[in-house]
Every structure is written in C-alpha cells, then in structure tokens.
PDB file of C-alpha atoms in Angstrom:
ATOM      1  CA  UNK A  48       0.000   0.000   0.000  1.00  0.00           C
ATOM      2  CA  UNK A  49       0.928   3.978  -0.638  1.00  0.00           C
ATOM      3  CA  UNK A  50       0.211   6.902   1.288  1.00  0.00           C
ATOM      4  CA  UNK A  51      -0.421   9.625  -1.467  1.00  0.00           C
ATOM      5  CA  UNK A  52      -1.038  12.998   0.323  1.00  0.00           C
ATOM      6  CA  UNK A  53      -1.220  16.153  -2.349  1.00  0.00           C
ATOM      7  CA  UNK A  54      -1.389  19.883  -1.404  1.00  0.00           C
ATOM      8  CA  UNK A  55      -2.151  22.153  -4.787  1.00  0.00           C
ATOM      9  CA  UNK A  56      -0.337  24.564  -5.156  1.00  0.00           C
ATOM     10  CA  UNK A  57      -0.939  27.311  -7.866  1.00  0.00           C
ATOM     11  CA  UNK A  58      -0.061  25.180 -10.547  1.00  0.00           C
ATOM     12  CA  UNK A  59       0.335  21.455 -11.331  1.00  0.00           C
ATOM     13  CA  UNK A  60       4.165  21.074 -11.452  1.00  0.00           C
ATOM     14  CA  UNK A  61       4.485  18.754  -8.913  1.00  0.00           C
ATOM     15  CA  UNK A  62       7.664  18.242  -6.111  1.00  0.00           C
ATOM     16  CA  UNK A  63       7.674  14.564  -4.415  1.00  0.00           C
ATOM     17  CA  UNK A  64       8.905  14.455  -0.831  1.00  0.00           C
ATOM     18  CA  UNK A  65       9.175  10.392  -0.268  1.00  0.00           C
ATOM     19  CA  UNK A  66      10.148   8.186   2.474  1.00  0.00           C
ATOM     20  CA  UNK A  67       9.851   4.248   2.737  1.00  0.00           C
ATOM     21  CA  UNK A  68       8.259   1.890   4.843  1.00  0.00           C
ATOM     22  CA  UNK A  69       9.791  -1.068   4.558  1.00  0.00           C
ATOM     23  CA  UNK A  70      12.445  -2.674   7.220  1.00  0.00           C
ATOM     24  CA  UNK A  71      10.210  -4.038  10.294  1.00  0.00           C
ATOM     25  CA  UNK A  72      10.859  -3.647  13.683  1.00  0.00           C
ATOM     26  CA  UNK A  73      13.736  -0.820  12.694  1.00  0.00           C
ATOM     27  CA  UNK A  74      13.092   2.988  13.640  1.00  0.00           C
ATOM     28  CA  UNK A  75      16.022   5.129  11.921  1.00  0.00           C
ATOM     29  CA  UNK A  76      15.718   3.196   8.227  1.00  0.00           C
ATOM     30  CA  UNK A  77      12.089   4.115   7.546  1.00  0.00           C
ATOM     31  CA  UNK A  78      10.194   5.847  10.099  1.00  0.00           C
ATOM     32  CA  UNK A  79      12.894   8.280  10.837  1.00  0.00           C
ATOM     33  CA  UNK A  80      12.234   9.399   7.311  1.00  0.00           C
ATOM     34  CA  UNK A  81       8.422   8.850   7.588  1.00  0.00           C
ATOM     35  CA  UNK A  82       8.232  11.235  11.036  1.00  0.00           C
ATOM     36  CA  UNK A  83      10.074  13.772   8.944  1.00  0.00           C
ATOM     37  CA  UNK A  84       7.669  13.979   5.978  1.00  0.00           C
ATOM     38  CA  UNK A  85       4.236  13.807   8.074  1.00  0.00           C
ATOM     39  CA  UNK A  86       5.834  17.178  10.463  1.00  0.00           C
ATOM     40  CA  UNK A  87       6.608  18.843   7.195  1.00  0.00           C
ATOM     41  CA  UNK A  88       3.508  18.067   5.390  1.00  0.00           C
ATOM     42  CA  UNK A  89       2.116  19.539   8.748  1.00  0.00           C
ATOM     43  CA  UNK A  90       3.988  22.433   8.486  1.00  0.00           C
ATOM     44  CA  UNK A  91       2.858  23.590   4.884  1.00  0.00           C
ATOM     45  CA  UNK A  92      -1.190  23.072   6.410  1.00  0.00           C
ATOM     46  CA  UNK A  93      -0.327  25.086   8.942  1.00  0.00           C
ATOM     47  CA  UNK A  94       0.764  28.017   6.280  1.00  0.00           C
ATOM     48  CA  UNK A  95      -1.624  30.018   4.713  1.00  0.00           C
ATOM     49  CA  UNK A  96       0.811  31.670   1.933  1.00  0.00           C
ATOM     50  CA  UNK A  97      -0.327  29.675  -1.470  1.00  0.00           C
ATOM     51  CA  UNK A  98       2.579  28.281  -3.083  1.00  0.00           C
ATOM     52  CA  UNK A  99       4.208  27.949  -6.306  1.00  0.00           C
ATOM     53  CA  UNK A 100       4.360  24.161  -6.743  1.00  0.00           C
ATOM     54  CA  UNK A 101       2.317  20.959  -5.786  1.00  0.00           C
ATOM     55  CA  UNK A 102       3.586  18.899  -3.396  1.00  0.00           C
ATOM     56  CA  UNK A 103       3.073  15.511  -3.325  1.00  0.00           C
ATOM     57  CA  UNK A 104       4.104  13.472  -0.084  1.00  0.00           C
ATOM     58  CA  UNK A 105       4.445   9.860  -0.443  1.00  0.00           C
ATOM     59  CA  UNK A 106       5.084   6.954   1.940  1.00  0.00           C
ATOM     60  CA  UNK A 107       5.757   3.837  -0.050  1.00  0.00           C
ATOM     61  CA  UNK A 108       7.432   0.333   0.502  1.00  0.00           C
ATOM     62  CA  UNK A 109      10.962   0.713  -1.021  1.00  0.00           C
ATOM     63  CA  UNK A 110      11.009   0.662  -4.872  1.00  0.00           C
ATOM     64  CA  UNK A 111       8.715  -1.724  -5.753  1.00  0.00           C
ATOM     65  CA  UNK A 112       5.983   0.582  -4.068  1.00  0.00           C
ATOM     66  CA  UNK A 113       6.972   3.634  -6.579  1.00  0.00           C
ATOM     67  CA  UNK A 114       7.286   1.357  -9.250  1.00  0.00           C
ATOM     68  CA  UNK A 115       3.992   0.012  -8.382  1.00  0.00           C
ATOM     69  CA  UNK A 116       2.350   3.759  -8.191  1.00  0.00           C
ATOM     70  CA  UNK A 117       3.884   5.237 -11.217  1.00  0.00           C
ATOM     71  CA  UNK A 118       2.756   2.442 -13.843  1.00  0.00           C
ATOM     72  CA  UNK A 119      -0.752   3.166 -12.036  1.00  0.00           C
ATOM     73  CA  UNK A 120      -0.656   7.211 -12.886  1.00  0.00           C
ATOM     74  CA  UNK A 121       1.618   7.672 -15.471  1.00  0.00           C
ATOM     75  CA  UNK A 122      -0.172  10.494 -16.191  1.00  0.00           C
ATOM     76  CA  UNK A 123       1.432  12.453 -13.602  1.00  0.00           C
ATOM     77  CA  UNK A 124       4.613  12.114 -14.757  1.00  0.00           C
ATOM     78  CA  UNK A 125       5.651  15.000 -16.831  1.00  0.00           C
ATOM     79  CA  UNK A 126       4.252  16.892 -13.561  1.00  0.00           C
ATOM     80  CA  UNK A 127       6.695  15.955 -11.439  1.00  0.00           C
ATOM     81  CA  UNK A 128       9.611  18.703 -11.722  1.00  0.00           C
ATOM     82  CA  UNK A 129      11.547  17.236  -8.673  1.00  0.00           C
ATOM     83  CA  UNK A 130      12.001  14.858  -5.719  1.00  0.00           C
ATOM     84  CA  UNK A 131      13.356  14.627  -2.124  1.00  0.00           C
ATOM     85  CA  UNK A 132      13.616  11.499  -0.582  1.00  0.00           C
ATOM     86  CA  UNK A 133      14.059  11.324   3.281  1.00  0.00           C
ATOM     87  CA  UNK A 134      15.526   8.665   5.450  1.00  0.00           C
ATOM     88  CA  UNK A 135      17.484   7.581   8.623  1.00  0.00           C
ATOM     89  CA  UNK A 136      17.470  11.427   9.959  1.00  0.00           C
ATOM     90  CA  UNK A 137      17.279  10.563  13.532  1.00  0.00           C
ATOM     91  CA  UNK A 138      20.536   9.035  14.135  1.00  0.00           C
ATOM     92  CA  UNK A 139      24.079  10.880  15.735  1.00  0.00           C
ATOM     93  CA  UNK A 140      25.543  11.884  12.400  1.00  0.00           C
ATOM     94  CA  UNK A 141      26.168  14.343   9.845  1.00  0.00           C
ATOM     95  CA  UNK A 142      23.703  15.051   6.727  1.00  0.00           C
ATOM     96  CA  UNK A 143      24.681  13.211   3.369  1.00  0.00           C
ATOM     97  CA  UNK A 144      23.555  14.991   0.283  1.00  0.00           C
ATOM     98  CA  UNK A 145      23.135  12.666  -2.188  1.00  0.00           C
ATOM     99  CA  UNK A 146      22.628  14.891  -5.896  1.00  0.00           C
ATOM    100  CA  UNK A 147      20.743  13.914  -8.357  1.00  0.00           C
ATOM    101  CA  UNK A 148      21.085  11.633 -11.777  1.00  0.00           C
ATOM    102  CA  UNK A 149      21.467  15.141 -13.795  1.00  0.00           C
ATOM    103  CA  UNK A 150      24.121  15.834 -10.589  1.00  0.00           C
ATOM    104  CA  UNK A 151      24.372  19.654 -11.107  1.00  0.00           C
ATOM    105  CA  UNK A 152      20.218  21.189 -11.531  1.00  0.00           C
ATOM    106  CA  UNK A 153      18.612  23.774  -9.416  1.00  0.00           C
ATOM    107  CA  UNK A 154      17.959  21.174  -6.470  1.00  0.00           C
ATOM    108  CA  UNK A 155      21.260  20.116  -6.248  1.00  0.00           C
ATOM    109  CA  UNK A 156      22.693  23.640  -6.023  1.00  0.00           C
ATOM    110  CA  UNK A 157      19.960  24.795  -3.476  1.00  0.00           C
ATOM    111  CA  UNK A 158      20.032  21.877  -0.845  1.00  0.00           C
ATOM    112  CA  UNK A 159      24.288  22.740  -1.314  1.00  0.00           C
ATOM    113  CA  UNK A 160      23.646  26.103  -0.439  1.00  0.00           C
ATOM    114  CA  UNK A 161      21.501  25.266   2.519  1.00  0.00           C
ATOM    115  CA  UNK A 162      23.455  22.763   3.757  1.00  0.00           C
ATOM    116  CA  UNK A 163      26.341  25.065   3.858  1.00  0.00           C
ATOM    117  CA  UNK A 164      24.501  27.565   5.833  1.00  0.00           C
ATOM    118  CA  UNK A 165      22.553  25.594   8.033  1.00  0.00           C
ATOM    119  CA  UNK A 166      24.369  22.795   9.204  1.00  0.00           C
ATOM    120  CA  UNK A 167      27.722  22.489  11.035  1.00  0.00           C
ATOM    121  CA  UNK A 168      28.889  19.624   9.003  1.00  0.00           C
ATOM    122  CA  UNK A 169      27.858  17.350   5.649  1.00  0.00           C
ATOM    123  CA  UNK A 170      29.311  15.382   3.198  1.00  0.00           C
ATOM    124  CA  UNK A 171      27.887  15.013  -0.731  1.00  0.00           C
ATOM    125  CA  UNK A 172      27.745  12.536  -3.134  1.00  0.00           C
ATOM    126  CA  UNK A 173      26.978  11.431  -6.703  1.00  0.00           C
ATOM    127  CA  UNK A 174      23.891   9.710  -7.621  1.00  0.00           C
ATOM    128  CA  UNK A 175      23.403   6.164  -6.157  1.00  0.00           C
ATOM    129  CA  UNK A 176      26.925   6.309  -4.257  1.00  0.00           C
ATOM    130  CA  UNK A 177      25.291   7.130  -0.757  1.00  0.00           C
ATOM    131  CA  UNK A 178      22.060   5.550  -0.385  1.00  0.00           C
ATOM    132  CA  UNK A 179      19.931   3.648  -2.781  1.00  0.00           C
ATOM    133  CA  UNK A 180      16.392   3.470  -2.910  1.00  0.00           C
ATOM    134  CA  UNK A 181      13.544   4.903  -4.302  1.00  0.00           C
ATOM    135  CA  UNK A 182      15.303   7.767  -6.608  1.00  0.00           C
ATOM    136  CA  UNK A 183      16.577   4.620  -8.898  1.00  0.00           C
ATOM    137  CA  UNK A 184      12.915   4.793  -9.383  1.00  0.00           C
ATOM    138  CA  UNK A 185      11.851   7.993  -9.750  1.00  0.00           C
ATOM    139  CA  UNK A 186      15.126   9.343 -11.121  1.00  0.00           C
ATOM    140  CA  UNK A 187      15.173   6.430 -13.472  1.00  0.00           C
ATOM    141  CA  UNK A 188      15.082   5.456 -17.345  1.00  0.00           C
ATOM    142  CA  UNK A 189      11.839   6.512 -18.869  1.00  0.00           C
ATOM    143  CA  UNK A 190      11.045   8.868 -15.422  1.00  0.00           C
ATOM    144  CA  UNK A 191      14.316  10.754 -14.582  1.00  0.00           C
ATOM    145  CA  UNK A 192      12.753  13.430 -12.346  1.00  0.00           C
ATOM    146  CA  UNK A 193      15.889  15.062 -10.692  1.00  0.00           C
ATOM    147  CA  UNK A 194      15.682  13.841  -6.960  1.00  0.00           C
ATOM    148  CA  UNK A 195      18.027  13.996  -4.443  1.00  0.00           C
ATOM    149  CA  UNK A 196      18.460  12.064  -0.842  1.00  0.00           C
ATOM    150  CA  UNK A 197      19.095  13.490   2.068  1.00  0.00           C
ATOM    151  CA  UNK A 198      20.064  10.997   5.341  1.00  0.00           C
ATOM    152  CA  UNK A 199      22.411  10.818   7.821  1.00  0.00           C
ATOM    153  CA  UNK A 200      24.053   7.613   6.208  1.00  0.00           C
ATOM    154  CA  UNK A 201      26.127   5.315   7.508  1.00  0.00           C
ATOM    155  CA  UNK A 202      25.510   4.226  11.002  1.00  0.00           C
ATOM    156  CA  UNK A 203      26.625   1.277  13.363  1.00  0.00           C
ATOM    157  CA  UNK A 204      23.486  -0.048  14.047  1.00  0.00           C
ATOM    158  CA  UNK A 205      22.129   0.012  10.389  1.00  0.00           C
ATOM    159  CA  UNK A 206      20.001  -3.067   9.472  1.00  0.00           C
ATOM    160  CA  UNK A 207      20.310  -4.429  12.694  1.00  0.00           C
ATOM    161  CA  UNK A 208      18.043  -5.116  15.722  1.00  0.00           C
ATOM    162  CA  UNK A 209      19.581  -2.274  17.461  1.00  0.00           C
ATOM    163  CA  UNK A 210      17.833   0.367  14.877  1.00  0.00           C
ATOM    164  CA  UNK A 211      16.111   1.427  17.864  1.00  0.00           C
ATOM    165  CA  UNK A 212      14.718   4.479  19.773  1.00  0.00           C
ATOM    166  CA  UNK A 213      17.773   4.289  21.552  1.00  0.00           C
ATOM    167  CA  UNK A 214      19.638   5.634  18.543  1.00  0.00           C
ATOM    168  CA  UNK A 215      17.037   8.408  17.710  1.00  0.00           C
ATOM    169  CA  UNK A 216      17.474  12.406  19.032  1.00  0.00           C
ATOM    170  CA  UNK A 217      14.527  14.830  18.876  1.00  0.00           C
ATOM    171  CA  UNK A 218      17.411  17.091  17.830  1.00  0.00           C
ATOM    172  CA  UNK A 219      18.495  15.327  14.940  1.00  0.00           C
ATOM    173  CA  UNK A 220      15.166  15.059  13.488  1.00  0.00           C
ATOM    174  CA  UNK A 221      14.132  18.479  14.376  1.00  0.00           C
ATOM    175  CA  UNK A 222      17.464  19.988  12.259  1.00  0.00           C
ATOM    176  CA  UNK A 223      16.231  17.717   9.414  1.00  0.00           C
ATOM    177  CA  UNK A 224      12.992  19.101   9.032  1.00  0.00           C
ATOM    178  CA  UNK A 225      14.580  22.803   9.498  1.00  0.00           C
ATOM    179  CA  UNK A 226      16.909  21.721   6.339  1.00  0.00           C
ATOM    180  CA  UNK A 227      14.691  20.435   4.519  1.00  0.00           C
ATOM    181  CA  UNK A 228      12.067  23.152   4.884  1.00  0.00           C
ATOM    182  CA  UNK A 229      14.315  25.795   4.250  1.00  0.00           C
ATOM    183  CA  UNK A 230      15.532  23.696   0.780  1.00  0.00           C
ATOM    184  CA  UNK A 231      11.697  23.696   0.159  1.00  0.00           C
ATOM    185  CA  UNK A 232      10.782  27.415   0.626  1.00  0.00           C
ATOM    186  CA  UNK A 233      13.976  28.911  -1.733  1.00  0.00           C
ATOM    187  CA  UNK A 234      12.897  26.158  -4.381  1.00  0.00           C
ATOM    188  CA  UNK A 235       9.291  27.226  -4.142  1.00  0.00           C
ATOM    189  CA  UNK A 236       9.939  31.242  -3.981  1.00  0.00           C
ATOM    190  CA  UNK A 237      12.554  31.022  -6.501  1.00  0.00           C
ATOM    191  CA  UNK A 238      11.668  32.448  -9.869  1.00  0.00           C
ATOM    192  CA  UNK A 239      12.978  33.895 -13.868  1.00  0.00           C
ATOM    193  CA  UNK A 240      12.504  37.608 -13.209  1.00  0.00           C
ATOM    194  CA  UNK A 241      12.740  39.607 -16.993  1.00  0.00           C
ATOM    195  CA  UNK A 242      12.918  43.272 -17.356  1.00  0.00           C
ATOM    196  CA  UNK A 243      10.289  45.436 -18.871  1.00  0.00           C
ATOM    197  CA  UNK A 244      11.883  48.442 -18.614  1.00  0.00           C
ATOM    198  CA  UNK A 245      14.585  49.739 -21.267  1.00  0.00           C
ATOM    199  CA  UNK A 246      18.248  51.692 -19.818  1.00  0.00           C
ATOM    200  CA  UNK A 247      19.416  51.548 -16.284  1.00  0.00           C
ATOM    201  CA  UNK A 248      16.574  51.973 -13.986  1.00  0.00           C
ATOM    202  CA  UNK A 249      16.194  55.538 -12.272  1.00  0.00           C
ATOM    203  CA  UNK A 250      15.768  53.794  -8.526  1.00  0.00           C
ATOM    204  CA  UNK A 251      15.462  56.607  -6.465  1.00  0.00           C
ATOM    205  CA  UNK A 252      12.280  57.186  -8.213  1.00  0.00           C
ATOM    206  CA  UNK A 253      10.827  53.946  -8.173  1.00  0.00           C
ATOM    207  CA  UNK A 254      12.167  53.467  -4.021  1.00  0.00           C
ATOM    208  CA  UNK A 255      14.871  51.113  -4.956  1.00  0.00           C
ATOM    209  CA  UNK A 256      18.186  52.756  -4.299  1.00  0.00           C
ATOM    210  CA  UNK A 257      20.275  50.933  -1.179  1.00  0.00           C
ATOM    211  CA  UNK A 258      22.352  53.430   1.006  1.00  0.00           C
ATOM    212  CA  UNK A 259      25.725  52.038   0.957  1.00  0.00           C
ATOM    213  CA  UNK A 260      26.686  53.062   3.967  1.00  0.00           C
ATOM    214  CA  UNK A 261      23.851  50.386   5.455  1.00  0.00           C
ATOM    215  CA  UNK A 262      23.934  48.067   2.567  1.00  0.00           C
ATOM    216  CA  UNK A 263      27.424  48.352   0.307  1.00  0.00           C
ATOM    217  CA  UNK A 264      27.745  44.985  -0.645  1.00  0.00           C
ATOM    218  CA  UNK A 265      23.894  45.486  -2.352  1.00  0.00           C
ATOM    219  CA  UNK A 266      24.265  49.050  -3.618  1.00  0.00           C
ATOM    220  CA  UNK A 267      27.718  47.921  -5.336  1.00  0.00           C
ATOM    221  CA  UNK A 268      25.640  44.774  -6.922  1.00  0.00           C
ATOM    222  CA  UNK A 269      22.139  46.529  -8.339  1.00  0.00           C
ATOM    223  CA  UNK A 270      23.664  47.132 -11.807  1.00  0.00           C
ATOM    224  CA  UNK A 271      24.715  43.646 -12.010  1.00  0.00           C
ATOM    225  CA  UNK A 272      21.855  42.554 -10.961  1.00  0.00           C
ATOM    226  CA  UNK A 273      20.220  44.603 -13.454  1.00  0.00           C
ATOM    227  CA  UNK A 274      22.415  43.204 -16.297  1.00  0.00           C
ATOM    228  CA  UNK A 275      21.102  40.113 -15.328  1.00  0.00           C
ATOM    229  CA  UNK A 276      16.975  40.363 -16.204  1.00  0.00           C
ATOM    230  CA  UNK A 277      16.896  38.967 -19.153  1.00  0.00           C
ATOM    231  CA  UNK A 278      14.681  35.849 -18.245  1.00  0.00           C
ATOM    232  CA  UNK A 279      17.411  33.080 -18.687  1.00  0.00           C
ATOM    233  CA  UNK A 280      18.152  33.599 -15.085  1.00  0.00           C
ATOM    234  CA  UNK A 281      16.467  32.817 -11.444  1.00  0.00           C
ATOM    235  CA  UNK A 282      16.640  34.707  -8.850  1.00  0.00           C
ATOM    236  CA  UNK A 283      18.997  31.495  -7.329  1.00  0.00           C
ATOM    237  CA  UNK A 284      21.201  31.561 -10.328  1.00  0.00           C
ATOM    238  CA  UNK A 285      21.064  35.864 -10.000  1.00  0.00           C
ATOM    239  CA  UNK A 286      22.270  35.172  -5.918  1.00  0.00           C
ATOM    240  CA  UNK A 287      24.961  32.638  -7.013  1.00  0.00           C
ATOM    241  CA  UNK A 288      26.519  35.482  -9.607  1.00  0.00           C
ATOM    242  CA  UNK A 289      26.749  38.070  -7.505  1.00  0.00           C
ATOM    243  CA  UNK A 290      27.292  36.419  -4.167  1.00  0.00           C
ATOM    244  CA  UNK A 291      24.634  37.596  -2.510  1.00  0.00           C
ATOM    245  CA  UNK A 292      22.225  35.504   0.059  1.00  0.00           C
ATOM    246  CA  UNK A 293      19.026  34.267  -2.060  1.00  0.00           C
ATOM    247  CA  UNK A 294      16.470  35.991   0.885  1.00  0.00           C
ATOM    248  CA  UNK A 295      18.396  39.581   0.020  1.00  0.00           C
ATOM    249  CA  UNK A 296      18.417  39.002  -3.502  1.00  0.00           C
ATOM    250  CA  UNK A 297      14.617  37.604  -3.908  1.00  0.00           C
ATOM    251  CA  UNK A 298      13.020  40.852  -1.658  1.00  0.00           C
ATOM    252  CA  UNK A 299      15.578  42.934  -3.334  1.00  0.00           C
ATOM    253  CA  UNK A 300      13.897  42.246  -7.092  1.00  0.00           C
ATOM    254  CA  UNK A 301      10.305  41.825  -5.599  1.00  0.00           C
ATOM    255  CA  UNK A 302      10.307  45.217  -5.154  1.00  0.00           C
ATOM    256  CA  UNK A 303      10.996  45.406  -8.813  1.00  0.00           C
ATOM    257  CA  UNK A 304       8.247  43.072  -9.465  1.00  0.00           C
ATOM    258  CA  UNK A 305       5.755  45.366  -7.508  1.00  0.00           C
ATOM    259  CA  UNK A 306       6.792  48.310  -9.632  1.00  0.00           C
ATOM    260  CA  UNK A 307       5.829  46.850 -12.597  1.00  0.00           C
ATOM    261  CA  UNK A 308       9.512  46.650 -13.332  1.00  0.00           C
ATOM    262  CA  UNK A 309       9.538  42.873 -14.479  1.00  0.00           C
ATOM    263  CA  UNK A 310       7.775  39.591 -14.486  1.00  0.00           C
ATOM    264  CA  UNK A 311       8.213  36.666 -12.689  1.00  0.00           C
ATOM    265  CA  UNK A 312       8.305  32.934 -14.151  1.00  0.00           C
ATOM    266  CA  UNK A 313       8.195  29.329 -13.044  1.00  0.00           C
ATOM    267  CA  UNK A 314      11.695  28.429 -13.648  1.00  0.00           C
ATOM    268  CA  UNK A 315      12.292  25.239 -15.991  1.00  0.00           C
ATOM    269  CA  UNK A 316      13.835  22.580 -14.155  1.00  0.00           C
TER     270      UNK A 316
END
C-alpha cells in the first residue's frame, strides 16, 4: 500500500517528498524518514501563503511501491519537476547529500547552499553512491525526475536489531525538518525575473536605491543585478553570480516586481 497525500499549489508542477516503509521492527531506516515527511507536510497546512508548486508526499514500501504507483498514474509524470527522498534522519551523524542523476540542476545547487549555511557539518555525493532506494525509481530510465536524498548515512546499528529508539534524538530530526524546509521554501519562492523596462533603472524614483553606507555589498551589486533580467536567469542563479544571500536578492527584485519593473516565471527545471 501507498500513502499519497497532495497539497495544490498554484499550478500542477508537482515536487515529491518520499520516504519508505519497509524494514520491520527498525526505527532510523524508515520511520525516521516517515516522522520527517508527516511534520513537514504539517507544516505547509499550517501556512496560509499559497505556493508555487504541488507537493506531493508519499510513503511507499521501497522501490517496488513507486514502481507500483507510477505504472498506475503515469499520467502524472511529466508533472513531477523534482524529488526529495528522506531517510534515517534521527541518528548521531552528519547530513549526506546525495545529488541527483542530472548531478548539477537547481535542487542540487539549493540543498548545497543550505546545507552550507545551516548545518555544522555534511558530506555530498553522486547519484546512487550514498544511499539507494527509491530515486533509482523515480530518477530512473523513462522517469528521470531530478531527486536527491538526504540521510544521515552510515551508522553502526544500520540493518540491525539495534535500529532502535535508543539511537534516535529529537534534535536530529528536528534539524532535518529545518533543512529540509528551508531547501523547500527557496525552491518554491525562486523564480525567472525579466525586465520590462529599457536603460538603467532611475531607482530613487521607483524606491529602490540601497544606502551604501547600510547596505554596500547590495548598492555595489544593483547594476549587475540589473544586467542580469533577461529571463534566462532565477533569482537562485542571480544570488549565485553576484554572491549575494538568495532571501536579500529575492526581496531585493520583488520590489521590482511590484513596480511593474519585471515579471516573474516558473523556472524550468
């Protein structure tokens, strides 16, 4: 059996957050992963902000139960833009980011990013060299929706009776979910923002100009960021160029956006 649970969002391009149920009697490799995805499921009911993207969150036994799901709704499938899959997050060790098939999309870079901002430690992978599971599926020939895996891989205990609740930390699990959320919301916000306007911008008219003496890294970046409009960009790949945090950069061209400055896309994946 699957546990399909789908929030809409404001259009059908679809993100899968996944965990497994699968290894009886065993608490970190499954239901760590399981605990995870139900809090932030909660979490995005508990929000009233509509977002960008669908989110589908699925609880399924390992591979054969996305196998089994997918050649039920093959439909869906050119809706899904990405994946997450969660598992053994409760356990005393660091993160492992484990990328994609593609290895280097917009996922990838944004769980690197957070990672690297939110977490005192991690190590990162290639495809299938960490864990393997469910993104063989998903991920896989005649699928190949980018997903990623993010666990706390390897562990003493691991497929043994002693994947217990002995082994398993509120903390642990509560840093997960921040990670992961945080992954979420920049992935969801992020957008292609393309100029409508012709020439450098006159910003002091429009209530855009940064004082460099409270913001000089900003003021010294706006006509970069200017250059940089021309729709084959997101506001991600925008933060990455100039080396700027995403948050700064996304309320920074908002503001543009709410002038009437330039529009805002779905980015492709």
């Amino acid at each position: 059996k699957v546990g399909d649970f789908t929030i809409k969002g404001l259009n059908d391009d679809t993100i899968v957050i996944a965990a497994h149920l699968c290894h009886p009697a065993m608490v970190n490799d499954g239901l760590s992963g399981v605990a995870v995805l139900v809090e932030i499921a909660q979490e995005f009911l508990k929000t009233t902000r509509k977002r960008n993207y669908t989110y589908k969150f699925m609880v399924l036994p390992e591979t054969i139960g996305s196998i089994a799901y997918l050649s039920q709704n093959e439909s869906i499938i050119p809706t899904l833009k990405y994946g997450l899959f969660l598992e053994m997050l409760g356990n005393d060790n660091i993160h492992a980011l484990q990328r994609t098939r593609q290895g280097n999309t917009r996922l990838d870079r944004i769980a690197r990013y957070v990672m690297q901002r939110n977490v005192a430690d991690f190590r990162e992978g290639p495809f299938r060299t960490i864990v393997v599971n469910d993104e063989m599926v998903f991920n896989g020939p005649g699928i190949d929706v980018p997903m990623i895996s993010i666990s706390r891989f390897p562990y003493p205990e691991y497929h043994t009776s002693d994947d217990n609740l002995n082994i398993i930390t509120e903390n642990k699990l509560s840093e997960s979910k921040r990670v992961i959320l945080n992954i979420l919301d920049i992935l969801d916000k992020d957008c292609v923002p393309k100029r409508k306007f012709k020439g450098p911008v006159f910003l002091s008219r429009y209530g855009l100009w940064v004082d460099w003496r409270t913001n000089k890294k900003l003021n010294e970046a706006i006509d970069q960021i200017m250059l940089l409009l021309e729709g084959d960009k997101s506001v991600f790949d925008i933060s990455e160029e100039v080396q700027i945090e995403f948050d700064e950069v996304f309320d920074f061209l908002n503001k543009f956006y709410e002038k009437g400055l330039i529009d805002q896309y779905t980015p492709r994946a």
